[in-house]
XYZ file of C-alpha atoms in Angstrom:
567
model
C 7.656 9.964 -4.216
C 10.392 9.009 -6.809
C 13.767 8.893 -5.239
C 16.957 10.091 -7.750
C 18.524 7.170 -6.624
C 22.280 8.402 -8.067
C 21.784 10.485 -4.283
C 20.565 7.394 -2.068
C 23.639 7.124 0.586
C 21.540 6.388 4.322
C 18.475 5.567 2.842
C 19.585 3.096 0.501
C 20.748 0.625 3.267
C 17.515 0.109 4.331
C 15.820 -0.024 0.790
C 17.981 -2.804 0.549
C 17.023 -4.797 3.366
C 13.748 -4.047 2.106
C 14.608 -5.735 -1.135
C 15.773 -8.792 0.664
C 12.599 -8.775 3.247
C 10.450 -8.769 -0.049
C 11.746 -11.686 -2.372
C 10.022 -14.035 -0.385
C 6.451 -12.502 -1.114
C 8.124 -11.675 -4.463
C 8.397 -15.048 -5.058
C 5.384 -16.753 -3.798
C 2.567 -13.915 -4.491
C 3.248 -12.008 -7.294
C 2.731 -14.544 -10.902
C 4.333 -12.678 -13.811
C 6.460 -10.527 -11.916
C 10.457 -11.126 -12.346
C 13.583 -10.758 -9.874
C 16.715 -9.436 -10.543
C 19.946 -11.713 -9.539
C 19.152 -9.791 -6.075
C 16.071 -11.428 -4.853
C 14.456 -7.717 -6.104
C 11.586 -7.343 -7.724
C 12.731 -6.089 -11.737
C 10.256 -3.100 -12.340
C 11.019 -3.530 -15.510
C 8.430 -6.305 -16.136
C 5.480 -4.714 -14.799
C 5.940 -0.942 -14.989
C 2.954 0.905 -16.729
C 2.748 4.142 -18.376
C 3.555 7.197 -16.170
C 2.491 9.732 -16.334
C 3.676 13.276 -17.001
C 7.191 14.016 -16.182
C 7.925 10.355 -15.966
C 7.392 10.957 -11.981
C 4.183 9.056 -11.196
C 2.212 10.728 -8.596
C 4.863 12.348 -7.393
C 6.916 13.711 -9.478
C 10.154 11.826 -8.368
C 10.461 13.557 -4.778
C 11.693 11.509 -1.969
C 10.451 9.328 0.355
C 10.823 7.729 3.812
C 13.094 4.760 3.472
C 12.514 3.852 7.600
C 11.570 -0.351 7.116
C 8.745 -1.660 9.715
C 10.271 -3.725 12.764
C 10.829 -7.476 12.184
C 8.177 -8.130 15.389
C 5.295 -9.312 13.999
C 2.659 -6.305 15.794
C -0.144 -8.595 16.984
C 0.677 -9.956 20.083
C -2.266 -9.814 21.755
C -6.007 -8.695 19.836
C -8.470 -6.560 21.457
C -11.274 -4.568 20.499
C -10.820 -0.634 19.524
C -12.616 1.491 21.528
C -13.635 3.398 18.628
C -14.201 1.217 16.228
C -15.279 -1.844 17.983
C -13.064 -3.866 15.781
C -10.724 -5.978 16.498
C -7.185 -4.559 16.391
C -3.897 -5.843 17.744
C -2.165 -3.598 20.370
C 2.151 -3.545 20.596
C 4.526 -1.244 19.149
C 4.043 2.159 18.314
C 4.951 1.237 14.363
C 1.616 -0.313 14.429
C 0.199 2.456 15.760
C -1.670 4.310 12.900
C -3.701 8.041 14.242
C -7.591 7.557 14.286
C -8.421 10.325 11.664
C -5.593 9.389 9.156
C -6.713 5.295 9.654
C -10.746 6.558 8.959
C -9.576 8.308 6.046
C -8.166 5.142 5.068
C -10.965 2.963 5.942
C -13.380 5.624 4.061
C -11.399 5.143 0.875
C -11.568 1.957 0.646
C -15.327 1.640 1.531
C -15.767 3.784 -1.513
C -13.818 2.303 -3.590
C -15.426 -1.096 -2.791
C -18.727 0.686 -3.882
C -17.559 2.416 -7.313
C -14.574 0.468 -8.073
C -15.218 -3.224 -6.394
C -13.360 -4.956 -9.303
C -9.978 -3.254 -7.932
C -10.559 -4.688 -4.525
C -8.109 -1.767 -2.538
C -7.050 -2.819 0.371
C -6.679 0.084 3.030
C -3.599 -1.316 4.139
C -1.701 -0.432 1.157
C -2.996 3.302 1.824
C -1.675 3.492 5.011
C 1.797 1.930 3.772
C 1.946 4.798 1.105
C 1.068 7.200 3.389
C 3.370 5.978 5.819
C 6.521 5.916 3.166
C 4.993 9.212 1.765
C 4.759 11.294 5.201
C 4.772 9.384 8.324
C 0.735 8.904 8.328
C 0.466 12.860 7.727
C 3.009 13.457 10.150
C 1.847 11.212 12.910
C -1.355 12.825 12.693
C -1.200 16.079 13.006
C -4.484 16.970 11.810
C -7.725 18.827 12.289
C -11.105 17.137 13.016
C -12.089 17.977 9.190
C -8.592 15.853 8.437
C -6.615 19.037 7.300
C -3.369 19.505 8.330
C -2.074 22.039 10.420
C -0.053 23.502 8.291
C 1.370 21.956 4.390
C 2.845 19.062 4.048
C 5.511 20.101 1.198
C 8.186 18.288 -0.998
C 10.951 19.977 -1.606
C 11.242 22.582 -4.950
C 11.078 20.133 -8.205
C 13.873 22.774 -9.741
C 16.395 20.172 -11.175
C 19.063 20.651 -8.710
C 19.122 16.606 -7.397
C 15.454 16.449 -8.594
C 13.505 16.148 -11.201
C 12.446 19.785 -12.918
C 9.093 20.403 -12.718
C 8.473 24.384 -13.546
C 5.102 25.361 -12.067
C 2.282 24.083 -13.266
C -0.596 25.656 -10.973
C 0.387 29.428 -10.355
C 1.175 28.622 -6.486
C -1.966 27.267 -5.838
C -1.405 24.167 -4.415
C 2.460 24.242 -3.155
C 2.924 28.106 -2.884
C 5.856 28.261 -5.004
C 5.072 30.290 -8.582
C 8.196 28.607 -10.108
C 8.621 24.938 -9.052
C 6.023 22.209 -8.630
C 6.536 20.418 -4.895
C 4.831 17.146 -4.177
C 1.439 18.575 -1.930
C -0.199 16.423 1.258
C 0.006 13.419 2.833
C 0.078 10.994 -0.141
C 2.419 13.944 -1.854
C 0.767 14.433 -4.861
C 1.907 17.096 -7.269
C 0.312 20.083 -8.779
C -0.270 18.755 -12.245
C -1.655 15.599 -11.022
C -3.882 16.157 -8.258
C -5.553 18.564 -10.472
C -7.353 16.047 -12.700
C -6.862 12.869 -10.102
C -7.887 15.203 -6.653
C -10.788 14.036 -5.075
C -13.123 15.220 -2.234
C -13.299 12.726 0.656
C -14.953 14.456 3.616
C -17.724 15.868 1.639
C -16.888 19.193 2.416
C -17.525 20.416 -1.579
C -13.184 21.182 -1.888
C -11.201 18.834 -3.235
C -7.678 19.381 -0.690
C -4.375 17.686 -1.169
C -3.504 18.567 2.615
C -7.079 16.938 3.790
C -6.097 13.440 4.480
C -9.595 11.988 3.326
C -9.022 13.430 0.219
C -6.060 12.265 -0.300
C -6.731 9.028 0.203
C -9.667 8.775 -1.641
C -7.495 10.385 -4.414
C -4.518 7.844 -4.516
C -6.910 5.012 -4.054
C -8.420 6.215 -7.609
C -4.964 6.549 -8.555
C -4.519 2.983 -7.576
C -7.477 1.605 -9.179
C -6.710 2.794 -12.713
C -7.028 0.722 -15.830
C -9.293 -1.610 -14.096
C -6.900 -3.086 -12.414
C -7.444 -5.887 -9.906
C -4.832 -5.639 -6.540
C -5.885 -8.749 -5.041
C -3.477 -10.011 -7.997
C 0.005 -9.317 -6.810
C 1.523 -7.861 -10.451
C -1.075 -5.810 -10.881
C -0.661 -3.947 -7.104
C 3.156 -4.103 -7.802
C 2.447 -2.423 -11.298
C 0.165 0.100 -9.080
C 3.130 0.888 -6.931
C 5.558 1.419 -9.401
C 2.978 3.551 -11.405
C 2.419 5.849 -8.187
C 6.213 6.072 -8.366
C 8.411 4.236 -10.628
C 11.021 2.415 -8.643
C 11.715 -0.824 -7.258
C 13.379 0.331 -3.864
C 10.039 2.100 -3.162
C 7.885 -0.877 -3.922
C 9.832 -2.964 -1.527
C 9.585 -0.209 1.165
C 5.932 -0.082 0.889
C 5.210 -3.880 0.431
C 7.023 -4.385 3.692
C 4.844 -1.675 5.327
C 1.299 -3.482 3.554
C 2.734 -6.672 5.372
C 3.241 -5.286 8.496
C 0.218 -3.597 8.757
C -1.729 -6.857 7.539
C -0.991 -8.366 10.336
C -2.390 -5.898 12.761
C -2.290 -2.388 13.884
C -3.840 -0.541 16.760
C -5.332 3.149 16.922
C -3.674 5.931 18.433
C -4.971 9.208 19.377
C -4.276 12.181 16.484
C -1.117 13.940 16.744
C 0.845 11.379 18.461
C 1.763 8.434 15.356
C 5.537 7.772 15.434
C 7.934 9.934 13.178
C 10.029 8.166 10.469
C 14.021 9.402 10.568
C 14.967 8.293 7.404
C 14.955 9.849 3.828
C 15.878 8.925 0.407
C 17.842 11.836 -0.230
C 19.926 11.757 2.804
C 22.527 13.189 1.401
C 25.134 16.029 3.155
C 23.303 19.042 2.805
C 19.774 17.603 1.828
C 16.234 17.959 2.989
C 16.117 16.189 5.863
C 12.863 14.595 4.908
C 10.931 14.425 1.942
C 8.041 16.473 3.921
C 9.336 18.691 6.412
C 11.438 21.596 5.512
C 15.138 22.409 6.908
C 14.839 24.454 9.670
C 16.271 27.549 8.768
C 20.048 28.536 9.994
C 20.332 31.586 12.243
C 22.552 33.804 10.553
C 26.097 33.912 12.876
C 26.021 37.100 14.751
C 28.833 39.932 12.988
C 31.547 40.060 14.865
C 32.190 43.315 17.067
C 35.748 44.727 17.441
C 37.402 44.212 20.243
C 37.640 47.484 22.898
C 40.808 47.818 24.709
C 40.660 47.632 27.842
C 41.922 50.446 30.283
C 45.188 49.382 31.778
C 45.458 48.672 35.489
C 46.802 50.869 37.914
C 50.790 50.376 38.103
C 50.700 47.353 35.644
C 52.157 46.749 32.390
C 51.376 47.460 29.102
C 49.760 44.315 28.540
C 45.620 44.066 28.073
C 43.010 42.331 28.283
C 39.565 43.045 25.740
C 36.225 43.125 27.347
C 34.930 40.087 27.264
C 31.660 39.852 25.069
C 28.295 39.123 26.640
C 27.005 35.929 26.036
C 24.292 35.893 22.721
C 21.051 35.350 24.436
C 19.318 31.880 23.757
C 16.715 31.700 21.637
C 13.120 31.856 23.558
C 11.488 28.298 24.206
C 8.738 27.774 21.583
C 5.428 28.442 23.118
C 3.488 25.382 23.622
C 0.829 24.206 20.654
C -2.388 24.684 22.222
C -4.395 22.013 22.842
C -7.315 20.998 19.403
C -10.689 20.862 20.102
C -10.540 17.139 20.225
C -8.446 16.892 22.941
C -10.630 18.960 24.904
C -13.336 16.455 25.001
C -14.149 14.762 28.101
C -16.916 12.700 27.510
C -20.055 12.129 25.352
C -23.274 13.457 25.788
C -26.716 12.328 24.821
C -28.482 14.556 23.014
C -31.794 13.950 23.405
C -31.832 10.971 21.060
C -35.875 9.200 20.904
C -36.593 5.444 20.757
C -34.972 3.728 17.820
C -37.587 1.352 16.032
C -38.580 0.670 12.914
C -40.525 -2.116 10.608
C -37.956 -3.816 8.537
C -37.473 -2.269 5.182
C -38.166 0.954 6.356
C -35.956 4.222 7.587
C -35.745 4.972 11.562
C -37.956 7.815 12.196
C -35.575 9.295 14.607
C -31.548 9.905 14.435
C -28.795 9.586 16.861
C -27.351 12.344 18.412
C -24.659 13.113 20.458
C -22.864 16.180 22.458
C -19.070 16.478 23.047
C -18.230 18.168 26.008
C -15.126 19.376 27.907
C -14.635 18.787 31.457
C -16.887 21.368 32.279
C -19.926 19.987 30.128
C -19.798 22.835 27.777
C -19.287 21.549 24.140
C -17.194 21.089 21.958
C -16.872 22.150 18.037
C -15.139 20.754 15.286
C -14.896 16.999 17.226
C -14.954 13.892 14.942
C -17.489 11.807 16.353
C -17.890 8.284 14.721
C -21.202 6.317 14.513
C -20.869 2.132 13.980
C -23.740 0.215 13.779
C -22.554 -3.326 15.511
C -24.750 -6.749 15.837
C -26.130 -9.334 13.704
C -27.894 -7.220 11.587
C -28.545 -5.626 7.959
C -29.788 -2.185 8.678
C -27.578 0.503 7.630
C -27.100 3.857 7.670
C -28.226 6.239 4.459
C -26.239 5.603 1.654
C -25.543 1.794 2.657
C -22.543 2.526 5.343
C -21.970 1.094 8.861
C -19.795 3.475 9.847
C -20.798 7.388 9.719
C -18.600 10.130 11.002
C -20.063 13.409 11.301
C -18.180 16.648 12.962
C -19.749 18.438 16.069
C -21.344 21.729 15.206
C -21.218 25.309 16.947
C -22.802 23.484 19.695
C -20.804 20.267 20.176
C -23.594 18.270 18.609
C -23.121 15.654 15.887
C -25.954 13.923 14.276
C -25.377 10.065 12.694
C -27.098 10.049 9.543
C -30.548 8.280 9.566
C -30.462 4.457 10.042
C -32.492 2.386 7.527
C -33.718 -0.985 8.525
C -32.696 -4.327 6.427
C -34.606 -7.376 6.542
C -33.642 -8.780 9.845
C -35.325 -8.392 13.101
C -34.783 -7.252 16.796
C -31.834 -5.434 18.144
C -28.743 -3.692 17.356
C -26.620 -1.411 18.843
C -25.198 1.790 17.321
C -22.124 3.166 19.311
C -20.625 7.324 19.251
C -16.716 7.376 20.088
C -14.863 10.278 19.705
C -12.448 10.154 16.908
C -8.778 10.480 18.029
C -9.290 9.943 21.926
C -9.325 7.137 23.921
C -12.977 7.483 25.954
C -15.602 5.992 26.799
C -18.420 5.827 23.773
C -22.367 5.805 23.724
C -24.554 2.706 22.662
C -27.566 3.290 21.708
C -30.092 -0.297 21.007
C -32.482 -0.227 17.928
C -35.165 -2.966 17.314
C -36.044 -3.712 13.778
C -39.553 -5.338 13.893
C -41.313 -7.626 11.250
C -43.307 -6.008 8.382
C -46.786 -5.811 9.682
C -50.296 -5.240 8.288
C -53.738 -4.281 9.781
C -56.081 -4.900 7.298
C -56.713 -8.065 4.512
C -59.492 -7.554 1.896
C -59.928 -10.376 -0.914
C -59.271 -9.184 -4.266
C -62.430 -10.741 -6.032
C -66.264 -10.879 -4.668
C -66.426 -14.425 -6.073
C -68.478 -17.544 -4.437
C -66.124 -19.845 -3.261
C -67.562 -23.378 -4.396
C -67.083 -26.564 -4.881
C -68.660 -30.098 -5.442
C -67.738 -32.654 -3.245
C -64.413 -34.747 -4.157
C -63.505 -32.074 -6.335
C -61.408 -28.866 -6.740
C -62.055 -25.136 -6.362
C -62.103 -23.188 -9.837
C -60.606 -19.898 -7.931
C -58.344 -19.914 -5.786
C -58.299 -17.718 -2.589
C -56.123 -13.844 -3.425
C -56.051 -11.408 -0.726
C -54.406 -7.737 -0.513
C -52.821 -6.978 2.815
C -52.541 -2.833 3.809
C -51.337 -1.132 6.842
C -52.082 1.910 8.131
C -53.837 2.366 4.187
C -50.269 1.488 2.366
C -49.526 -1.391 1.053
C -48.119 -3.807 3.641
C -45.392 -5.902 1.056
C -43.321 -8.503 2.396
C -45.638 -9.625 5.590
C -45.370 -13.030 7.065
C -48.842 -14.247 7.057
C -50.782 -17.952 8.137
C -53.512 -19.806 6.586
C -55.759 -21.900 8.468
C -59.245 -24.148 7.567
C -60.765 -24.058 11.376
C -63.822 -26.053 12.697
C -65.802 -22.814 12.966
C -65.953 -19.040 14.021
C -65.371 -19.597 17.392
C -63.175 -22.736 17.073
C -59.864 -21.640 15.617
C -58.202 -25.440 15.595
C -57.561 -27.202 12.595
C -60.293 -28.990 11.179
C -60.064 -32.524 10.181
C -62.503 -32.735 7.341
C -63.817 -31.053 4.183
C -61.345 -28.343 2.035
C -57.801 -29.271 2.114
C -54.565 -27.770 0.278
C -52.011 -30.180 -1.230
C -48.169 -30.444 -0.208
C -45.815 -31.002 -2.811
C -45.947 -34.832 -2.493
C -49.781 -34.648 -3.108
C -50.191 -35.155 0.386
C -53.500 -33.478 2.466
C -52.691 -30.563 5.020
C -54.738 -27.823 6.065
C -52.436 -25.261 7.030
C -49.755 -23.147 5.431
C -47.408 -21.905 7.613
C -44.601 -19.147 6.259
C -47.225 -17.037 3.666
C -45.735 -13.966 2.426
C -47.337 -11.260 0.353
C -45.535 -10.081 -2.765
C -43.991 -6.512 -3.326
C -47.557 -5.193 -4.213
C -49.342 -6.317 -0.592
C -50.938 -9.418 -2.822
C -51.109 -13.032 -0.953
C -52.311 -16.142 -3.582
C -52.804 -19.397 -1.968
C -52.523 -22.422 -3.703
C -55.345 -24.562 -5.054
C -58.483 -26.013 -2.821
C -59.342 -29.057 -3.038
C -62.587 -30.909 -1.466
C -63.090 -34.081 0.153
C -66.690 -36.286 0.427
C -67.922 -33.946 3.354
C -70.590 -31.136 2.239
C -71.035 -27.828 3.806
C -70.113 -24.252 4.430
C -66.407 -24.529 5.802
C -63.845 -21.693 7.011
C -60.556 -20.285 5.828
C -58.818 -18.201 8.184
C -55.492 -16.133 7.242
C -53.323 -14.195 10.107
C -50.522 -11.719 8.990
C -48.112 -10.219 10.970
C -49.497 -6.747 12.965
C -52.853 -8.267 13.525
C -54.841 -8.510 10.570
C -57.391 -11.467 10.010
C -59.453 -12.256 7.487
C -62.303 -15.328 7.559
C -63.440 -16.678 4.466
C -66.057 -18.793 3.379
C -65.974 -22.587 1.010
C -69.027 -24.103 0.130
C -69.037 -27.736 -0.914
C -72.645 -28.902 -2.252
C -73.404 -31.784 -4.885
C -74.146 -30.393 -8.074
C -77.839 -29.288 -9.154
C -79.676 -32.281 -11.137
C-alpha cells in the first residue's frame, strides 16, 4: 500500500533504518539500480508504469512500517511437523501461520508451472503480506483461507489519501462511495477485478481468501515477463505493487529475513505489527484494522440538591452520581474447527502399489477427529509425498491439501507413479496445529510384462561364419496391453533345459567388435517392441537357442539354425 509520505511521522523512523539496512544488498545485488546520496535505493531508475490512479496495487493506502529484528532467525534447523521440511525455529517474527505460509508456497508452485521464467520466490509473498497486513492478521483465518471477517484499508476519499471514488458498487470493500484497499495483500477494487485470481479452487475468485490473494499478487508480480531472480527487475516489481522507495526497503528487509529461515506457527496466533505509515495524531491506527469506535461521553445529569441535615447549615452537598457501569468483557471467540482436532484418523486407506508409469489404484484418506473421535469439518489436512522418488500426485504436485468434508474425511488426490522404484512415504498433518501426522509407504514396482510373441514367422538362418539376414523383433504385452518400457534379458543358452551361456555358435557383437552372448539392460520401446541387434555365426553348425526374460515373467525361446549352404 502507497504511503502519502507528506504524513509519515512514527513510521518513517523505521523506513529509514530500513533504507540504511538495504544499501548493502542495494549495492551488491541489484545491477542497474541507483542510490540516492542516502545509501537508498532511487525509484526513480527502475519504476514501471502504474497503473490506474498512479497507486499500484493498492491504491496508495498505508502500510506496516514495523522492520524484522537484526537476529538472524535460524539458530537452530529442524524439520516441520507439517511439512517435513526443514525450517529454522526462534523468534516469533519468523514465525509465519501454516495456512497463510501454504498459500504462499501454493503460489509460487503455480507460478513456477505457468510463469517459470519469473522465478517468484514465496518469500517475497510473505514479506508483502507481512508489510501489507501482518500475514492476514497473524492468521486469522478459516480452513478454506478466508478471513474472519475483512481485512479493509481505510476510505480512499482524498482526505490524507489518495481519492479513489468507487469503482465496484460496494462489492468488494462495502463502501458505495470510496474504493478501500481489500485482503491480505490489500488489493483495491479496480484492480483485483481484472488481476483477482482463484487459489483454493473453490470456483470464487476472493480478495479476503489468502490463497487467492497470493496467487493474485504473485501474477501481479510476474508481469511483463519479468525475471525476479534479477534484483532490478524484483525492485521494479515492488515499486510497481506500490510506488515508493521506503516500502521497497521495508519489504526487502522482510524477503531477507525470511530467506534465512522461518518456522510454522499454528493459525491465529502470527505476531501483530504496531507500526503504520500514517501514524499520524488522529489516524488509522493501522493500514488494516479499523479505529475502534469512541463511546459517546455519557450527558451530563443536573445535579439534585441534597436535603439539608437536621440542625445544620445552609450549606449542601449533591448526590453523588453512580458510577457508569463498565463495559461487559467481550465474550470469548470460540474455538475453529481446526483447533478442535485431536488427532488423525485412518480412513480405511488400501495398499499403495503401482507399476511405474502408472496411477495408484487406491487414494489416501484420512479422518480428523476431536478428542472424542467424532470428526471434524472444514480441517486443512495436507498430503506430502517425501523420499527419493518421482511419483507425484495428479496434476504434477508433491504437496496436496484437501479440506475435511461433513464427515471429517479428506481425500489426497490420486498418486501417479514416476519412473523410479520401491518405496515412498506420503504423510497427512493437519494444517495449522502442531500434531502428530500419518505416513502412509507406497512401492512403485518395475514395468512388467507376461507375454513376448515375435513379430515375424521368419526362419532364423544362417551359414556358418556368417551373419543373420533378420534380426530377432519381439512385442512384449501384459495383462493384453502393451507392456512399454520393460527391462528385459537376452540370452544364447546350451539348450532347453540348460539355461547357461553357451560358448559356441550365434554370437552378438559389442561395440568394439568384440563376441558376447548376452545383452543385459534390453528395454522395449513406447509401443511394447524389443529389436536386438545383429546375429552373427561362428564355424559351429546346428540348431542353437535364444532366450529373452522381461521383467513380470515373460520368456520367450527362439530358434537359429546354422547349416552350410545347399550345393
Amino acid at each position: 500500500m502507497a504511503a502519502h509520505f507528506g504524513r509519515l511521522r512514527k513510521g518513517a523512523t523505521t523506513t529509514a533504518v530500513a533504507a540504511v539496512a538495504v544499501a548493502a544488498l542495494s549495492a551488491s545485488q541489484a545491477p542497474g539500480v541507483t542510490t540516492d546520496d542516502l545509501g537508498r535505493q532511487a525509484a526513480g531508475a527502475a519504476q514501471p508504469s502504474g497503473d490506474a490512479h498512479t497507486g499500484g496495487a493498492t491504491g496508495d493506502s498505508p502500510y506496516y512500517t514495523d522492520l524484522p529484528p537484526l537476529k538472524s532467525p535460524n539458530p537452530s534447523p529442524s524439520a516441520s511437523p507439517t511439512t517435513g521440511t526443514t525450517v529454522s525455529v526462534g523468534e516469533a517474527e519468523a514465525g509465519i501461520p501454516a495456512t497463510v505460509l501454504d498459500a504462499y508456497k501454493k503460489a509460487e508452485a503455480e507460478l513456477r508451472a505457468s510463469k517459470p521464467g519469473c522465478n517468484l520466490p514465496w518469500q517475497l509473498l510473505a514479506a508483502i503480506g507481512k508489510v501489507e497486513s501482518g500475514q492476514a492478521r497473524g492468521g486469522r483465518v478459516d480452513a478454506s483461507g478466508t478471513t474472519y471477517s475483512p481485512i479493509l484499508g481505510p476510505k480512499l476519499d482524498g482526505n490524507g489519501f489518495a481519492l479513489i471514488a468507487d469503482t465496484d458498487h460496494g462489492t468488494y470493500d462495502g463502501d458505495p462511495a470510496y474504493d478501500r484497499a481489500v485482503g491480505p495483500m490489500q488489493f483495491i477494487p479496480s484492480t483485483w477485478e481484472w488481476a483477482g485470481r482463484d487459489g483454493n479452487g473453490d470456483g470464487k475468485k476472493d480478495p479476503n481468501n489468502v490463497y487467492d490473494a497470493a496467487l493474485a499478487a504473485g501474477h501481479y508480480l510476474c508481469r511483463f515477463d519479468r525475471d525476479l531472480s534479477v534484483q532490478s527487475q524484483m525492485n521494479a516489481a515492488i515499486l510497481n505493487y506500490n510506488n515508493s522507495t521506503e516500502y521497497l526497503n521495508t519489504v526487502l528487509s522482510w524477503l531477507e529475513y525470511y530467506r534465512k529461515g522461518i518456522h510454522e506457527v499454528p493459525d491465529g496466533t502470527g505476531t501483530l505489527p504496531s507500526h503504520s505509515s500514517n501514524s499520524d495524531p488522529g489516524s488509522s491506527p493501522s493500514p488494516t484494522t479499523p479505529a475502534t469506535p469512541t463511546t459517546p461521553a455519557t450527558p451530563s445529569t443536573p445535579s439534585t440538591p441534597s436535603t439539608p441535615k437536621p440542625g445544620g447549615g445552609g450549606s449542601t452537598s449533591p448526590t453523588p452520581k453512580p458510577p457508569t457501569p463498565s463495559s461487559p468483557a467481550p465474550s470469548p471467540t470460540p474455538p475453529t474447527p481446526t483447533q478442535t482436532v485431536d488427532h488423525l484418523e485412518d480412513a480405511n486407506t488400501g495398499k499403495l502399489t503401482a507399476t511405474a508409469g502408472s496411477a495408484f489404484g487406491t487414494k489416501v484418506a484420512v479422518r480428523a477427529e476431536s478428542k472424542a473421535s467424532k470428526g471434524v469439518a472444514k480441517v486443512r489436512v495436507r498430503f506430502t509425498i517425501i523420499g527419493d522418488t518421482d511419483a507425484t500426485f495428479t496434476g504434477g504436485e508433491s504437496v496436496a491439501t484437501v479440506v475435511t468434508g461433513s464427515a471429517g474425511t479428506a481425500t489426497a488426490p490420486a498418486l501417479v507413479a514416476g519412473e523410479k522404484t520401491g518405496d515412498f512415504t506420503v504423510r497427512a498433518t493437519v494444517v495449522g496445529r502442531v500434531l502428530g501426522g500419518l505416513d502412509y509407504t507406497a512401492t512403485v514396482t518395475p514395468r512388467q510384462a507376461d507375454t513376448l510373441t515375435r513379430t515375424s514367422d521368419t526362419a532364423l538362418t544362417c551359414v556358418p561364419g556368417g551373419e543373420f539376414a533378420d534380426q530377432v523383433e519381439l512385442k512384449a504385452t501384459y495383462k493384453g496391453a502393451v507392456a512399454g518400457k520393460v527391462a528385459a534379458t537376452a540370452t544364447l543358452i546350451k539348450s532347453a533345459d540348460d539355461a547357461t551361456e553357451n560358448d559356441k555358435g550365434p554370437y552378438f557383437k559389442d561395440a568394439d567388435g568384440k563376441t558376447i552372448r548376452t545383452l543385459t539392460d534390453l528395454t522395449t520401446d513406447a509401443d511394447g517392441v524389443l529389436k536386438l541387434p545383429k546375429l552373427y555365426a561362428d564355424d559351429a553348425t546346428g540348431t542353437f537357442l535364444l532366450r529373452v526374460n522381461t521383467t513380470g515373467g515373460a520368456v520367450l525361446t527362439v530358434e537359429l539354425k546354422v547349416a552350410a549352404a545347399a550345393s
